[in-house]
CSV table of C-alpha atoms in Angstrom, one decimal:
chain,number,residue,atom,x,y,z
X,1,MET,CA,120.2,131.2,117.6
X,2,SER,CA,121.7,128.1,116.4
X,3,GLU,CA,124.7,128.6,118.4
X,4,ASP,CA,122.5,128.9,121.7
X,5,ILE,CA,120.3,125.9,121.2
X,6,LYS,CA,120.6,122.6,119.3
X,7,LEU,CA,117.2,121.5,119.1
X,8,THR,CA,117.9,118.1,117.6
X,9,LYS,CA,119.8,117.3,120.9
X,10,LEU,CA,116.3,117.7,122.6
X,11,SER,CA,114.7,114.9,120.8
X,12,THR,CA,115.3,110.9,120.4
X,13,CYS,CA,114.3,111.2,116.5
X,14,ALA,CA,113.7,113.5,114.0
X,15,GLY,CA,111.4,114.7,111.3
X,16,CYS,CA,109.2,112.1,109.6
X,17,GLY,CA,111.2,109.4,111.0
X,18,ALA,CA,109.3,109.9,114.1
X,19,LYS,CA,106.1,108.6,112.4
X,20,VAL,CA,104.4,105.4,113.7
X,21,GLY,CA,104.9,102.7,111.4
X,22,ALA,CA,102.6,102.0,108.6
X,23,GLY,CA,101.8,98.6,109.5
X,24,VAL,CA,101.3,99.6,113.2
X,25,LEU,CA,99.2,102.3,112.1
X,26,GLN,CA,96.9,100.1,110.0
X,27,LYS,CA,96.3,97.9,112.8
X,28,LEU,CA,95.4,100.9,115.3
X,29,LEU,CA,93.0,102.0,112.6
X,30,SER,CA,91.4,98.7,111.3
X,31,ASP,CA,88.2,98.6,113.6
X,32,LEU,CA,87.7,102.1,114.5
X,33,PRO,CA,84.1,103.1,113.8
X,34,THR,CA,83.5,105.8,111.2
X,35,LEU,CA,80.3,107.8,110.2
X,36,ARG,CA,79.5,107.7,106.5
X,37,ASP,CA,78.9,110.7,104.5
X,38,GLU,CA,78.6,110.8,100.8
X,39,ASN,CA,80.3,114.1,100.6
X,40,LEU,CA,83.5,112.5,102.2
X,41,LEU,CA,85.5,111.9,99.0
X,42,VAL,CA,88.4,110.7,100.9
X,43,GLY,CA,88.8,109.3,104.4
X,44,PHE,CA,91.8,107.2,105.9
X,45,ASP,CA,90.7,103.9,104.4
X,46,LYS,CA,93.2,104.1,101.4
X,47,SER,CA,96.1,105.7,103.4
X,48,ASP,CA,95.7,108.9,101.5
X,49,ASP,CA,97.6,112.3,102.3
X,50,ALA,CA,94.6,114.1,103.3
X,51,ALA,CA,90.6,114.3,103.9
X,52,VAL,CA,88.6,115.6,101.2
X,53,TYR,CA,84.9,116.7,101.8
X,54,LYS,CA,82.9,117.8,99.0
X,55,LEU,CA,81.0,121.3,99.2
X,56,SER,CA,79.6,121.8,96.2
X,57,GLU,CA,80.1,120.2,92.3
X,58,ASP,CA,83.4,122.3,91.7
X,59,ARG,CA,84.6,123.0,95.5
X,60,ALA,CA,86.1,120.8,98.1
X,61,ILE,CA,87.7,121.1,101.4
X,62,VAL,CA,91.1,119.4,101.8
X,63,GLN,CA,92.3,118.8,105.2
X,64,THR,CA,95.5,117.3,106.9
X,65,LEU,CA,97.6,117.6,109.9
X,66,ASP,CA,101.5,116.8,110.5
X,67,PHE,CA,103.9,117.5,113.1
X,68,PHE,CA,107.1,116.2,114.2
X,69,PRO,CA,110.4,116.8,116.7
X,70,PRO,CA,113.2,118.7,115.4
X,71,ILE,CA,115.2,118.0,112.2
X,72,ALA,CA,117.2,120.7,112.2
X,73,ASP,CA,119.0,122.5,114.9
X,74,ASP,CA,118.2,126.0,114.0
X,75,PRO,CA,114.6,126.8,115.3
X,76,TYR,CA,113.8,129.1,112.3
X,77,THR,CA,114.7,126.1,110.1
X,78,PHE,CA,112.9,123.6,111.8
X,79,GLY,CA,109.9,125.7,111.5
X,80,GLN,CA,110.2,126.2,108.0
X,81,ILE,CA,110.8,122.4,107.4
X,82,ALA,CA,107.6,121.5,109.4
X,83,ALA,CA,105.4,123.8,107.7
X,84,THR,CA,106.8,122.9,104.1
X,85,ASN,CA,106.1,119.2,105.3
X,86,ALA,CA,102.4,119.7,106.3
X,87,LEU,CA,101.7,122.0,103.1
X,88,SER,CA,102.7,119.2,101.1
X,89,ASP,CA,99.9,116.6,101.9
X,90,ILE,CA,97.5,119.4,100.4
X,91,TYR,CA,99.5,119.6,97.0
X,92,ALA,CA,99.6,116.0,97.0
X,93,MET,CA,95.7,116.1,96.6
X,94,GLY,CA,95.9,118.7,93.9
X,95,GLY,CA,94.7,121.2,96.3
X,96,GLU,CA,95.6,124.8,97.4
X,97,PRO,CA,96.3,125.6,100.9
X,98,LYS,CA,94.4,128.3,102.6
X,99,LEU,CA,94.4,128.2,106.2
X,100,ALA,CA,96.5,126.7,108.8
X,101,LEU,CA,96.6,126.0,112.4
X,102,ASN,CA,99.9,125.9,114.6
X,103,ILE,CA,100.5,122.5,116.7
X,104,MET,CA,103.2,123.1,119.2
X,105,CYS,CA,105.0,121.3,122.0
X,106,VAL,CA,107.8,122.9,124.0
X,107,PRO,CA,109.9,122.0,126.9
X,108,LYS,CA,109.4,124.5,129.6
X,109,SER,CA,113.0,125.4,129.5
X,110,MET,CA,113.0,126.3,126.0
X,111,PRO,CA,114.0,130.1,125.4
X,112,LYS,CA,111.2,132.2,124.4
X,113,GLU,CA,113.3,133.4,121.4
X,114,ALA,CA,113.8,130.0,120.1
X,115,VAL,CA,109.8,129.3,120.3
X,116,HIS,CA,109.3,132.5,118.5
X,117,GLU,CA,111.9,131.6,115.7
X,118,ILE,CA,110.1,128.2,115.3
X,119,LEU,CA,106.7,129.9,114.7
X,120,ARG,CA,108.4,132.6,112.4
X,121,GLY,CA,109.9,130.0,110.3
X,122,GLY,CA,106.4,128.6,110.0
X,123,TYR,CA,104.6,131.7,109.2
X,124,GLU,CA,107.0,132.6,106.5
X,125,LYS,CA,106.6,129.3,104.7
X,126,CYS,CA,102.9,129.7,104.8
X,127,ALA,CA,103.1,132.8,103.5
X,128,GLU,CA,105.3,131.8,100.7
X,129,ALA,CA,102.3,129.2,100.1
X,130,GLY,CA,99.6,132.0,100.2
X,131,ALA,CA,98.1,130.2,103.3
X,132,ILE,CA,97.1,132.0,106.6
X,133,ILE,CA,98.1,130.8,109.9
X,134,CYS,CA,95.2,132.1,112.0
X,135,GLY,CA,95.8,130.5,115.4
X,136,GLY,CA,96.6,126.9,116.9
X,137,HIS,CA,97.3,125.1,120.2
X,138,SER,CA,100.6,124.7,122.2
X,139,ILE,CA,101.4,122.6,125.4
X,140,PHE,CA,104.4,122.0,127.3
X,141,ASP,CA,106.3,118.8,126.7
X,142,GLU,CA,109.7,117.3,127.3
X,143,GLU,CA,110.6,117.1,123.6
X,144,PRO,CA,110.0,120.0,121.2
X,145,LYS,CA,107.4,119.4,118.2
X,146,TYR,CA,106.0,121.5,115.9
X,147,GLY,CA,103.6,121.2,112.7
X,148,LEU,CA,100.3,122.7,111.2
X,149,SER,CA,96.8,121.5,110.5
X,150,VAL,CA,96.3,122.8,107.0
X,151,THR,CA,92.7,123.6,105.2
X,152,GLY,CA,92.8,123.7,101.3
X,153,PHE,CA,90.2,123.6,98.7
X,154,VAL,CA,90.2,121.5,95.6
X,155,ASP,CA,87.9,120.8,92.5
X,156,PRO,CA,86.8,117.6,93.3
X,157,ASN,CA,86.4,116.6,89.7
X,158,ARG,CA,90.3,117.4,89.4
X,159,MET,CA,91.5,116.1,92.9
X,160,TRP,CA,94.3,113.5,93.0
X,161,LYS,CA,94.3,110.3,95.1
X,162,ASN,CA,97.1,107.9,95.9
X,163,CYS,CA,95.1,105.3,94.0
X,164,GLY,CA,94.2,105.2,90.5
X,165,ALA,CA,97.2,104.3,88.6
X,166,ARG,CA,96.9,102.5,85.5
X,167,VAL,CA,98.9,99.8,83.8
X,168,GLY,CA,101.2,101.5,81.4
X,169,ASP,CA,101.4,104.8,83.4
X,170,VAL,CA,104.8,106.2,84.1
X,171,LEU,CA,106.1,106.9,87.5
X,172,ILE,CA,107.8,110.4,88.1
X,173,LEU,CA,109.1,111.8,91.1
X,174,THR,CA,110.2,115.5,92.0
X,175,LYS,CA,112.8,115.3,94.8
X,176,PRO,CA,115.9,113.0,95.4
X,177,ILE,CA,116.0,110.2,98.1
X,178,GLY,CA,118.1,110.2,101.2
X,179,ILE,CA,116.8,112.8,103.8
X,180,GLY,CA,116.5,110.2,106.5
X,181,VAL,CA,120.0,108.8,106.3
X,182,LEU,CA,121.3,112.5,106.2
X,183,THR,CA,119.5,113.2,109.3
X,184,ALA,CA,120.9,110.2,111.1
X,185,ALA,CA,124.4,111.6,110.0
X,186,GLN,CA,123.7,114.9,111.2
X,187,ARG,CA,122.6,113.6,114.8
X,188,GLY,CA,126.1,112.1,114.7
X,189,GLU,CA,127.7,115.3,113.5
X,190,LEU,CA,129.1,113.6,110.3
X,191,LEU,CA,127.5,116.0,107.7
X,192,GLU,CA,129.7,118.4,105.6
X,193,PRO,CA,128.3,121.9,105.9
X,194,GLU,CA,127.5,122.0,102.0
X,195,THR,CA,125.7,118.7,102.3
X,196,GLN,CA,123.6,120.0,105.4
X,197,GLU,CA,122.5,123.0,103.3
X,198,ARG,CA,121.3,121.0,100.6
X,199,MET,CA,119.4,118.8,102.7
X,200,ILE,CA,117.6,121.9,104.4
X,201,SER,CA,117.1,123.4,100.9
X,202,LEU,CA,115.3,120.3,99.7
X,203,MET,CA,113.3,120.0,103.0
X,204,THR,CA,112.0,123.9,102.5
X,205,THR,CA,111.2,123.5,98.9
X,206,LEU,CA,107.6,123.7,98.5
X,207,ASN,CA,105.9,121.0,96.1
X,208,ARG,CA,103.8,124.0,94.9
X,209,ASN,CA,105.6,124.2,91.4
X,210,ALA,CA,105.1,120.6,91.1
X,211,ARG,CA,101.6,120.7,91.6
X,212,ASP,CA,100.9,123.8,89.5
X,213,ILE,CA,102.8,122.1,86.8
X,214,LEU,CA,101.0,118.7,87.1
X,215,SER,CA,97.5,120.4,87.2
X,216,GLY,CA,98.2,121.1,83.4
X,217,PHE,CA,98.3,117.3,82.8
X,218,THR,CA,96.7,113.8,83.5
X,219,VAL,CA,97.4,112.4,87.0
X,220,HIS,CA,96.0,109.1,87.6
X,221,ALA,CA,97.4,109.0,90.9
X,222,CYS,CA,99.7,111.1,93.2
X,223,THR,CA,101.2,111.0,96.6
X,224,ASP,CA,104.1,112.9,98.5
X,225,VAL,CA,106.9,110.4,99.7
X,226,THR,CA,107.5,111.3,103.3
X,227,GLY,CA,107.8,109.0,106.6
X,228,PHE,CA,106.8,105.7,105.0
X,229,SER,CA,109.6,105.8,102.3
X,230,LEU,CA,109.6,105.9,98.6
X,231,LEU,CA,108.8,102.0,98.7
X,232,GLY,CA,106.2,102.4,101.2
X,233,HIS,CA,104.3,104.9,99.5
X,234,LEU,CA,104.5,103.3,96.2
X,235,TYR,CA,103.4,100.2,97.8
X,236,GLU,CA,100.3,101.8,99.1
X,237,MET,CA,99.6,103.4,95.5
X,238,CYS,CA,100.0,100.2,93.9
X,239,SER,CA,97.6,98.2,96.6
X,240,GLY,CA,94.9,100.8,96.3
X,241,SER,CA,94.9,100.7,92.6
X,242,ASP,CA,95.2,96.8,92.0
X,243,VAL,CA,98.5,97.2,89.9
X,244,SER,CA,102.1,96.5,90.4
X,245,ALA,CA,105.1,98.6,89.7
X,246,ARG,CA,108.5,98.2,87.9
X,247,LEU,CA,111.2,100.7,89.5
X,248,ASP,CA,114.3,101.5,87.7
X,249,THR,CA,116.7,102.0,90.5
X,250,SER,CA,119.3,103.4,88.2
X,251,LYS,CA,116.8,106.3,87.5
X,252,VAL,CA,116.0,107.2,91.1
X,253,SER,CA,117.9,110.3,92.0
X,254,LEU,CA,119.7,109.0,95.4
X,255,ILE,CA,121.7,111.9,97.3
X,256,SER,CA,125.5,110.7,97.0
X,257,GLU,CA,126.3,111.4,100.4
X,258,ALA,CA,123.4,109.6,101.8
X,259,LEU,CA,124.0,106.6,99.7
X,260,GLU,CA,127.8,106.3,101.1
X,261,PHE,CA,126.3,106.7,104.7
X,262,ALA,CA,124.0,103.9,103.8
X,263,ARG,CA,127.0,101.7,102.8
X,264,ILE,CA,128.7,101.9,106.2
X,265,GLY,CA,125.4,101.3,107.9
X,266,ILE,CA,124.4,104.9,109.0
X,267,LEU,CA,120.6,104.4,108.8
X,268,PRO,CA,117.6,105.8,110.7
X,269,GLU,CA,115.2,103.8,113.0
X,270,GLY,CA,112.4,104.6,110.4
X,271,MET,CA,114.0,102.7,107.8
X,272,TYR,CA,113.8,99.4,109.6
X,273,ARG,CA,110.0,100.1,110.3
X,274,ASN,CA,109.2,100.9,106.6
X,275,ARG,CA,111.3,97.7,105.7
X,276,THR,CA,109.3,95.6,107.9
X,277,TYR,CA,106.0,97.0,106.8
X,278,ALA,CA,106.6,96.6,103.0
X,279,GLU,CA,109.3,94.4,102.3
X,280,HIS,CA,107.0,91.5,101.9
X,281,ALA,CA,105.6,93.2,98.7
X,282,VAL,CA,108.8,94.3,97.2
X,283,ASP,CA,111.2,91.8,95.0
X,284,CYS,CA,114.7,93.6,95.3
X,285,GLY,CA,116.1,91.0,92.7
X,286,ASP,CA,120.0,91.7,92.4
X,287,VAL,CA,119.7,95.5,93.8
X,288,GLU,CA,122.5,96.7,96.1
X,289,LEU,CA,121.6,96.4,99.7
X,290,ALA,CA,122.5,100.2,100.3
X,291,VAL,CA,120.4,101.2,97.5
X,292,CYS,CA,117.3,99.1,99.0
X,293,ASP,CA,117.9,100.7,102.2
X,294,LEU,CA,117.6,104.2,100.7
X,295,LEU,CA,114.4,103.3,98.7
X,296,PHE,CA,112.9,102.5,102.3
X,297,ASP,CA,114.5,105.6,103.8
X,298,PRO,CA,111.9,107.8,105.7
X,299,GLN,CA,111.7,111.0,104.0
X,300,THR,CA,110.8,114.4,105.4
X,301,SER,CA,109.2,117.0,103.3
X,302,GLY,CA,109.9,114.9,100.0
X,303,GLY,CA,108.7,115.1,96.5
X,304,LEU,CA,105.6,114.3,94.8
X,305,LEU,CA,105.3,110.8,93.1
X,306,VAL,CA,102.8,110.7,90.4
X,307,ALA,CA,101.5,108.1,87.9
X,308,VAL,CA,101.0,109.6,84.6
X,309,PRO,CA,99.9,108.5,81.1
X,310,LYS,CA,102.8,107.2,79.1
X,311,ASP,CA,101.9,109.5,76.0
X,312,GLU,CA,102.0,112.4,78.4
X,313,ALA,CA,105.1,111.6,80.3
X,314,GLU,CA,107.9,113.2,78.2
X,315,ARG,CA,105.9,116.5,78.3
X,316,VAL,CA,105.3,116.3,81.9
X,317,LEU,CA,109.2,115.7,82.4
X,318,ASN,CA,110.1,118.6,80.2
X,319,ALA,CA,107.9,120.8,82.1
X,320,LEU,CA,109.1,119.7,85.5
X,321,GLU,CA,112.7,120.2,84.4
X,322,GLY,CA,114.3,123.1,86.1
X,323,ASN,CA,111.1,123.9,88.2
X,324,VAL,CA,111.3,121.2,90.6
X,325,PRO,CA,114.6,119.8,92.6
X,326,CYS,CA,114.5,116.9,90.2
X,327,ALA,CA,112.5,115.3,87.6
X,328,GLN,CA,112.8,111.7,87.4
X,329,ARG,CA,111.0,109.1,85.3
X,330,ILE,CA,111.7,106.3,87.8
X,331,GLY,CA,109.3,103.5,86.6
X,332,THR,CA,106.2,102.1,85.1
X,333,ILE,CA,102.8,100.7,86.4
X,334,ILE,CA,102.4,97.0,85.2
X,335,GLU,CA,99.6,94.4,85.6
X,336,GLN,CA,99.4,93.2,89.1
X,337,HIS,CA,101.7,90.3,90.0
X,338,GLU,CA,102.4,88.6,93.2
X,339,LYS,CA,104.6,91.4,94.3
X,340,ALA,CA,103.5,94.8,94.5
X,341,ILE,CA,106.9,96.4,93.2
X,342,TYR,CA,110.1,94.8,91.4
X,343,LEU,CA,113.2,96.6,91.4
X,344,VAL,CA,115.4,96.5,88.6
């Protein structure tokens, strides 16, 4: 199938790099009227990963939607990545995905076999997560796009938000950084086969294991690192929590091939949008420019970023080790200063 059609050639951008910039999004949402409901525990006011609506004292609905243009040439792989990415928002709230609806845009010229393979990839990844795709909606469009609306459940007393980080907390990340840069290199046909395989493996790895393990510990704040980059999502976490963060860049697992590409200027458009949005809140110190670029790199289906109490951090890392792509202790939460994030 991949020899018959290369999906990335049908789109002008790829994966979460296609997201509207966070700064633009804030302006678009700033004055929209919203209904008030005491059972709406999480809306879009804190830029969280999903909405949460309380049904009872121990049960709440978690709801999200995510879709994007192809980030892989193979239709089945694209379907898997898009589904994994959408499911991640439920895991980032501490929830369990249960139901999903397909969202699909396809060119009229796309072979039916390719459409079927995209859907098959999504169905199989949802099945792995224990979620049921029970319908959806599709339209014709010049560029293909695919994703899911996902509904899950969570105990409202144990749900996670992207705000709530406390001074002294340790920041832990569960996947490496650099997917956006690799995507840009892939579009230029610069990736070695083994690098491409690793990139796909990372993007199709559910954050379920991370969620399952973290559920056994105290989580003060959590988000998944996707299109707004590690620094963009950390900035939102710090802003919502009224704290700052010290990020040890030597502890962040950067994909080595992505770093080399960044050093020669192969960067996705989304990196520049993310930098424009968050750079005013970041003190980069003496950190290498290419490393900073990767920290602003838009991720697709990235890992979970969590703030946990210092006295639990080592046990959390030990539990995650070997069960997630990489368990990294990347920084600490400090008292609120002039900047939200300080790189060292």
